[in-house]
PDB file of C-alpha atoms in Angstrom:
ATOM      1  CA  ALA A 236     -11.933 -25.563  29.657  1.00  0.00           C
ATOM      2  CA  HIS A 237     -12.033 -29.268  30.589  1.00  0.00           C
ATOM      3  CA  THR A 238     -10.364 -29.502  33.991  1.00  0.00           C
ATOM      4  CA  LYS A 239     -10.659 -27.762  37.336  1.00  0.00           C
ATOM      5  CA  ASP A 240      -7.006 -28.535  38.091  1.00  0.00           C
ATOM      6  CA  VAL A 241      -5.966 -25.315  36.305  1.00  0.00           C
ATOM      7  CA  ALA A 242      -6.066 -22.487  38.848  1.00  0.00           C
ATOM      8  CA  PHE A 243      -5.396 -19.647  36.416  1.00  0.00           C
ATOM      9  CA  ILE A 244      -3.985 -18.764  32.999  1.00  0.00           C
ATOM     10  CA  VAL A 245      -1.479 -16.083  32.026  1.00  0.00           C
ATOM     11  CA  MET A 246      -1.451 -15.678  28.246  1.00  0.00           C
ATOM     12  CA  SER A 247       1.800 -14.108  27.056  1.00  0.00           C
ATOM     13  CA  ALA A 248       1.426 -12.811  23.491  1.00  0.00           C
ATOM     14  CA  GLY A 249      -1.132 -15.500  22.718  1.00  0.00           C
ATOM     15  CA  PRO A 250      -3.158 -15.279  19.501  1.00  0.00           C
ATOM     16  CA  GLY A 251      -6.879 -14.664  19.394  1.00  0.00           C
ATOM     17  CA  VAL A 252      -7.371 -15.824  15.792  1.00  0.00           C
ATOM     18  CA  ASP A 253      -6.240 -18.805  13.725  1.00  0.00           C
ATOM     19  CA  GLY A 254      -2.620 -19.141  12.688  1.00  0.00           C
ATOM     20  CA  GLU A 255      -3.266 -18.405   9.023  1.00  0.00           C
ATOM     21  CA  GLN A 256      -4.485 -14.913   9.903  1.00  0.00           C
ATOM     22  CA  VAL A 257      -1.618 -14.440  12.358  1.00  0.00           C
ATOM     23  CA  ILE A 258       1.054 -15.387   9.806  1.00  0.00           C
ATOM     24  CA  CYS A 259      -0.394 -13.299   6.976  1.00  0.00           C
ATOM     25  CA  LEU A 260      -0.522 -10.108   9.051  1.00  0.00           C
ATOM     26  CA  GLN A 261       2.789 -10.945  10.752  1.00  0.00           C
ATOM     27  CA  SER A 262       4.518 -11.229   7.378  1.00  0.00           C
ATOM     28  CA  ARG A 263       3.015  -7.927   6.265  1.00  0.00           C
ATOM     29  CA  VAL A 264       3.952  -5.834   9.308  1.00  0.00           C
ATOM     30  CA  ILE A 265       7.433  -7.361   9.621  1.00  0.00           C
ATOM     31  CA  GLY A 266       8.028  -6.715   5.919  1.00  0.00           C
ATOM     32  CA  LYS A 267       6.952  -3.087   6.284  1.00  0.00           C
ATOM     33  CA  ALA A 268       9.172  -2.648   9.358  1.00  0.00           C
ATOM     34  CA  MET A 269      12.138  -3.959   7.340  1.00  0.00           C
ATOM     35  CA  GLY A 270      11.465  -1.621   4.431  1.00  0.00           C
ATOM     36  CA  VAL A 271      10.149  -4.234   2.002  1.00  0.00           C
ATOM     37  CA  SER A 272       8.077  -2.771  -0.833  1.00  0.00           C
ATOM     38  CA  ASP A 273       4.298  -3.150  -0.885  1.00  0.00           C
ATOM     39  CA  ASP A 274       4.492  -5.093  -4.154  1.00  0.00           C
ATOM     40  CA  VAL A 275       6.812  -7.696  -2.630  1.00  0.00           C
ATOM     41  CA  ILE A 276       4.678  -7.915   0.521  1.00  0.00           C
ATOM     42  CA  ASP A 277       1.500  -8.355  -1.546  1.00  0.00           C
ATOM     43  CA  SER A 278       3.166 -11.041  -3.666  1.00  0.00           C
ATOM     44  CA  GLY A 279       4.335 -12.901  -0.557  1.00  0.00           C
ATOM     45  CA  GLU A 280       0.864 -12.804   0.973  1.00  0.00           C
ATOM     46  CA  LYS A 281      -0.668 -14.107  -2.248  1.00  0.00           C
ATOM     47  CA  THR A 282       1.773 -17.037  -2.201  1.00  0.00           C
ATOM     48  CA  ASN A 283       1.102 -17.745   1.480  1.00  0.00           C
ATOM     49  CA  ARG A 284      -2.655 -17.717   1.031  1.00  0.00           C
ATOM     50  CA  ALA A 285      -2.439 -20.058  -1.968  1.00  0.00           C
ATOM     51  CA  ILE A 286      -0.255 -22.464   0.009  1.00  0.00           C
ATOM     52  CA  PHE A 287      -2.489 -22.327   3.071  1.00  0.00           C
ATOM     53  CA  ALA A 288      -5.578 -22.930   0.922  1.00  0.00           C
ATOM     54  CA  ALA A 289      -3.961 -26.020  -0.606  1.00  0.00           C
ATOM     55  CA  MET A 290      -3.060 -27.338   2.850  1.00  0.00           C
ATOM     56  CA  ARG A 291      -6.575 -26.624   4.124  1.00  0.00           C
ATOM     57  CA  GLU A 292      -8.240 -28.417   1.222  1.00  0.00           C
ATOM     58  CA  CYS A 293      -6.041 -31.541   1.345  1.00  0.00           C
ATOM     59  CA  ALA A 294      -6.214 -34.321   3.919  1.00  0.00           C
ATOM     60  CA  SER A 295      -2.428 -34.442   4.323  1.00  0.00           C
ATOM     61  CA  PHE A 296       0.641 -32.416   3.436  1.00  0.00           C
ATOM     62  CA  GLU A 297       1.732 -35.106   0.992  1.00  0.00           C
ATOM     63  CA  GLU A 298      -1.486 -34.558  -0.918  1.00  0.00           C
ATOM     64  CA  ALA A 299      -0.939 -30.792  -0.884  1.00  0.00           C
ATOM     65  CA  ARG A 300       2.790 -31.018  -1.703  1.00  0.00           C
ATOM     66  CA  PRO A 301       2.527 -30.618  -5.533  1.00  0.00           C
ATOM     67  CA  LYS A 302       0.510 -27.391  -5.178  1.00  0.00           C
ATOM     68  CA  VAL A 303       2.737 -26.113  -2.372  1.00  0.00           C
ATOM     69  CA  ARG A 304       5.892 -26.847  -4.358  1.00  0.00           C
ATOM     70  CA  ALA A 305       4.535 -25.104  -7.452  1.00  0.00           C
ATOM     71  CA  GLU A 306       3.764 -21.973  -5.436  1.00  0.00           C
ATOM     72  CA  LEU A 307       7.202 -21.990  -3.810  1.00  0.00           C
ATOM     73  CA  GLU A 308       9.005 -22.477  -7.114  1.00  0.00           C
ATOM     74  CA  ALA A 309       7.077 -19.577  -8.619  1.00  0.00           C
ATOM     75  CA  ALA A 310       7.878 -17.441  -5.566  1.00  0.00           C
ATOM     76  CA  TYR A 311      11.593 -18.222  -5.960  1.00  0.00           C
ATOM     77  CA  GLU A 312      11.554 -17.030  -9.558  1.00  0.00           C
ATOM     78  CA  ASP A 313      10.132 -13.699  -8.380  1.00  0.00           C
ATOM     79  CA  LEU A 314      13.044 -13.109  -5.993  1.00  0.00           C
ATOM     80  CA  SER A 315      15.712 -10.569  -6.877  1.00  0.00           C
ATOM     81  CA  VAL A 316      19.264 -11.668  -7.601  1.00  0.00           C
ATOM     82  CA  ASP A 317      20.392 -10.539  -4.137  1.00  0.00           C
ATOM     83  CA  GLU A 318      17.495 -12.370  -2.461  1.00  0.00           C
ATOM     84  CA  LYS A 319      18.352 -15.566  -4.333  1.00  0.00           C
ATOM     85  CA  LYS A 320      21.929 -15.291  -3.085  1.00  0.00           C
ATOM     86  CA  GLN A 321      20.617 -15.038   0.480  1.00  0.00           C
ATOM     87  CA  VAL A 322      18.269 -18.044   0.315  1.00  0.00           C
ATOM     88  CA  GLY A 323      20.447 -20.269  -1.871  1.00  0.00           C
ATOM     89  CA  SER A 324      19.383 -22.440  -4.777  1.00  0.00           C
ATOM     90  CA  LYS A 325      15.781 -23.028  -5.775  1.00  0.00           C
ATOM     91  CA  ARG A 326      16.014 -26.538  -4.325  1.00  0.00           C
ATOM     92  CA  GLN A 327      17.321 -25.235  -1.001  1.00  0.00           C
ATOM     93  CA  PHE A 328      14.615 -22.560  -0.871  1.00  0.00           C
ATOM     94  CA  VAL A 329      11.766 -24.965  -1.678  1.00  0.00           C
ATOM     95  CA  GLU A 330      12.944 -27.769   0.605  1.00  0.00           C
ATOM     96  CA  SER A 331      13.507 -25.393   3.522  1.00  0.00           C
ATOM     97  CA  LYS A 332      10.031 -23.877   3.199  1.00  0.00           C
ATOM     98  CA  GLU A 333       8.434 -27.288   2.688  1.00  0.00           C
ATOM     99  CA  ALA A 334      10.068 -28.653   5.835  1.00  0.00           C
ATOM    100  CA  SER A 335       8.529 -25.963   8.024  1.00  0.00           C
ATOM    101  CA  LEU A 336       5.120 -26.212   6.356  1.00  0.00           C
ATOM    102  CA  ALA A 337       5.025 -30.014   6.606  1.00  0.00           C
ATOM    103  CA  SER A 338       5.364 -30.127  10.393  1.00  0.00           C
ATOM    104  CA  PRO A 339       2.273 -31.286  12.334  1.00  0.00           C
ATOM    105  CA  TRP A 340       2.647 -28.203  14.530  1.00  0.00           C
ATOM    106  CA  MET A 341       2.351 -25.844  11.533  1.00  0.00           C
ATOM    107  CA  ARG A 342      -0.729 -27.593  10.195  1.00  0.00           C
ATOM    108  CA  SER A 343      -2.363 -27.390  13.621  1.00  0.00           C
ATOM    109  CA  PHE A 344      -1.340 -23.752  14.116  1.00  0.00           C
ATOM    110  CA  LEU A 345      -2.713 -22.667  10.750  1.00  0.00           C
ATOM    111  CA  GLN A 346      -6.118 -24.213  11.376  1.00  0.00           C
ATOM    112  CA  TYR A 347      -6.642 -23.800  15.105  1.00  0.00           C
ATOM    113  CA  ASP A 348      -8.923 -20.977  16.235  1.00  0.00           C
ATOM    114  CA  PRO A 349      -8.379 -20.363  19.977  1.00  0.00           C
ATOM    115  CA  ALA A 350     -11.516 -18.259  20.457  1.00  0.00           C
ATOM    116  CA  PRO A 351     -14.079 -21.092  20.927  1.00  0.00           C
ATOM    117  CA  THR A 352     -11.882 -22.696  23.587  1.00  0.00           C
ATOM    118  CA  LEU A 353     -11.177 -19.386  25.332  1.00  0.00           C
ATOM    119  CA  ALA A 354     -14.935 -18.791  25.514  1.00  0.00           C
ATOM    120  CA  LYS A 355     -15.264 -21.961  27.631  1.00  0.00           C
ATOM    121  CA  VAL A 356     -12.498 -21.032  30.076  1.00  0.00           C
ATOM    122  CA  MET A 357     -13.887 -19.825  33.402  1.00  0.00           C
ATOM    123  CA  CYS A 358     -10.769 -19.792  35.596  1.00  0.00           C
ATOM    124  CA  PRO A 359      -9.017 -16.413  36.076  1.00  0.00           C
ATOM    125  CA  VAL A 360      -7.232 -15.266  32.907  1.00  0.00           C
ATOM    126  CA  LEU A 361      -4.642 -12.536  32.406  1.00  0.00           C
ATOM    127  CA  ALA A 362      -3.903 -11.975  28.708  1.00  0.00           C
ATOM    128  CA  LEU A 363      -0.934  -9.742  27.862  1.00  0.00           C
ATOM    129  CA  ASN A 364       0.306  -8.433  24.512  1.00  0.00           C
ATOM    130  CA  GLY A 365       3.025  -5.898  23.758  1.00  0.00           C
ATOM    131  CA  SER A 366       2.117  -2.870  21.663  1.00  0.00           C
ATOM    132  CA  LEU A 367       5.233  -3.420  19.499  1.00  0.00           C
ATOM    133  CA  ASP A 368       4.583  -7.126  18.937  1.00  0.00           C
ATOM    134  CA  LEU A 369       5.008  -7.730  15.184  1.00  0.00           C
ATOM    135  CA  GLN A 370       4.478 -11.499  15.450  1.00  0.00           C
ATOM    136  CA  VAL A 371       1.143 -11.515  17.281  1.00  0.00           C
ATOM    137  CA  VAL A 372      -0.161  -8.083  16.344  1.00  0.00           C
ATOM    138  CA  PRO A 373      -2.265  -6.571  19.175  1.00  0.00           C
ATOM    139  CA  SER A 374      -4.826  -4.886  16.910  1.00  0.00           C
ATOM    140  CA  GLN A 375      -5.603  -8.239  15.304  1.00  0.00           C
ATOM    141  CA  ASN A 376      -5.577 -10.433  18.411  1.00  0.00           C
ATOM    142  CA  ILE A 377      -6.671  -8.423  21.451  1.00  0.00           C
ATOM    143  CA  PRO A 378     -10.251  -7.721  20.269  1.00  0.00           C
ATOM    144  CA  PRO A 379     -11.134 -11.415  19.640  1.00  0.00           C
ATOM    145  CA  ILE A 380      -9.508 -12.420  22.945  1.00  0.00           C
ATOM    146  CA  LYS A 381     -11.647  -9.859  24.766  1.00  0.00           C
ATOM    147  CA  GLN A 382     -14.717 -11.041  22.902  1.00  0.00           C
ATOM    148  CA  ALA A 383     -14.026 -14.713  23.701  1.00  0.00           C
ATOM    149  CA  LEU A 384     -13.478 -13.970  27.395  1.00  0.00           C
ATOM    150  CA  ARG A 385     -16.429 -11.598  27.770  1.00  0.00           C
ATOM    151  CA  ASN A 386     -18.424 -14.047  29.921  1.00  0.00           C
ATOM    152  CA  ASN A 387     -15.490 -14.916  32.171  1.00  0.00           C
ATOM    153  CA  PRO A 388     -16.017 -13.048  35.475  1.00  0.00           C
ATOM    154  CA  ASP A 389     -12.271 -12.767  36.130  1.00  0.00           C
ATOM    155  CA  ALA A 390     -10.551 -12.088  32.815  1.00  0.00           C
ATOM    156  CA  GLN A 391      -8.236  -9.161  32.142  1.00  0.00           C
ATOM    157  CA  VAL A 392      -6.708  -8.272  28.763  1.00  0.00           C
ATOM    158  CA  ILE A 393      -3.902  -5.706  28.711  1.00  0.00           C
ATOM    159  CA  GLU A 394      -1.773  -4.183  25.950  1.00  0.00           C
ATOM    160  CA  LEU A 395       1.613  -3.197  27.378  1.00  0.00           C
ATOM    161  CA  LYS A 396       3.076  -0.114  25.736  1.00  0.00           C
ATOM    162  CA  GLY A 397       6.507  -0.288  24.153  1.00  0.00           C
ATOM    163  CA  LEU A 398       7.018  -4.047  24.550  1.00  0.00           C
ATOM    164  CA  ASN A 399       7.785  -6.501  21.741  1.00  0.00           C
ATOM    165  CA  HIS A 400       6.773 -10.149  21.288  1.00  0.00           C
ATOM    166  CA  LEU A 401       9.262 -11.232  23.981  1.00  0.00           C
ATOM    167  CA  PHE A 402       8.056  -8.506  26.384  1.00  0.00           C
ATOM    168  CA  GLN A 403      11.282  -6.552  26.049  1.00  0.00           C
ATOM    169  CA  ASN A 404      11.257  -2.757  25.975  1.00  0.00           C
ATOM    170  CA  ALA A 405      11.876  -2.142  22.289  1.00  0.00           C
ATOM    171  CA  GLU A 406      12.134   0.615  19.711  1.00  0.00           C
ATOM    172  CA  THR A 407      10.786  -1.116  16.594  1.00  0.00           C
ATOM    173  CA  GLY A 408       9.536  -4.570  17.614  1.00  0.00           C
ATOM    174  CA  ARG A 409      11.481  -6.126  14.727  1.00  0.00           C
ATOM    175  CA  ILE A 410      12.685  -9.709  15.204  1.00  0.00           C
ATOM    176  CA  ASP A 411      16.312  -8.774  14.516  1.00  0.00           C
ATOM    177  CA  GLU A 412      16.088  -6.368  17.455  1.00  0.00           C
ATOM    178  CA  TYR A 413      15.462  -9.186  19.978  1.00  0.00           C
ATOM    179  CA  VAL A 414      19.125 -10.164  20.331  1.00  0.00           C
ATOM    180  CA  GLN A 415      20.257  -6.528  20.521  1.00  0.00           C
ATOM    181  CA  ILE A 416      18.263  -5.896  23.706  1.00  0.00           C
ATOM    182  CA  GLU A 417      19.974  -6.896  26.952  1.00  0.00           C
ATOM    183  CA  GLU A 418      16.684  -7.093  28.857  1.00  0.00           C
ATOM    184  CA  THR A 419      15.034 -10.524  28.825  1.00  0.00           C
ATOM    185  CA  PHE A 420      11.592  -9.564  30.168  1.00  0.00           C
ATOM    186  CA  ASP A 421      10.298  -6.172  31.278  1.00  0.00           C
ATOM    187  CA  PRO A 422      10.382  -6.005  35.127  1.00  0.00           C
ATOM    188  CA  LYS A 423       7.122  -4.019  35.192  1.00  0.00           C
ATOM    189  CA  ALA A 424       5.397  -6.767  33.217  1.00  0.00           C
ATOM    190  CA  LEU A 425       6.761  -9.377  35.631  1.00  0.00           C
ATOM    191  CA  ARG A 426       5.490  -7.323  38.567  1.00  0.00           C
ATOM    192  CA  LEU A 427       2.081  -7.025  36.943  1.00  0.00           C
ATOM    193  CA  ILE A 428       1.876 -10.811  36.574  1.00  0.00           C
ATOM    194  CA  CYS A 429       3.101 -11.434  40.128  1.00  0.00           C
ATOM    195  CA  ASP A 430       0.667  -8.928  41.645  1.00  0.00           C
ATOM    196  CA  TRP A 431      -2.220 -10.346  39.624  1.00  0.00           C
ATOM    197  CA  ILE A 432      -1.482 -13.873  40.883  1.00  0.00           C
ATOM    198  CA  ALA A 433      -0.823 -12.777  44.474  1.00  0.00           C
ATOM    199  CA  LYS A 434      -4.095 -10.848  44.646  1.00  0.00           C
ATOM    200  CA  ARG A 435      -5.994 -14.055  43.868  1.00  0.00           C
ATOM    201  CA  PHE A 436      -4.028 -16.866  45.466  1.00  0.00           C
ATOM    202  CA  LEU A 437      -1.776 -15.565  48.269  1.00  0.00           C
TER     203      LEU A 437
END
């Protein structure tokens, strides 16, 4: 958006909405894919939204920490006995979650909406998302990407059937499936990217 030194952009599973929306839907669809009950999913989303609201309203994570910790402690109490065994003690659970939430990257990701910046990008753009992506869900992210790029004369947005977040040919799209797939990146997707670039610059 700010420099002419960028010849083109290939977005690989990039979001079209802010990180808070991405994480909330991501948690829901991954939970469903893993067989988690709707009640547990709803409870987790309620906790996430309360935490994100506290972080949004406070100038720093330190200021938000008491509210965040209270939500995490309450969430731990709602875990089943087996789930508590998996995550460890309440202290381990809370400190682990706090560590990821306190990072500058997480705060930026939660708040940053890519759409206004994408709307200013006028270099060629190829945006790709896999239909089985459970981390950046296509139905949530492709429409706003298309909308943001609508005035770009050379922007293409494509949903690739059967590919997960890592652009592997997948069956479920679940995260635990990533390491079970020998393929690192679908050859057809690579060819699509190469052909798109070659058509414009070679």
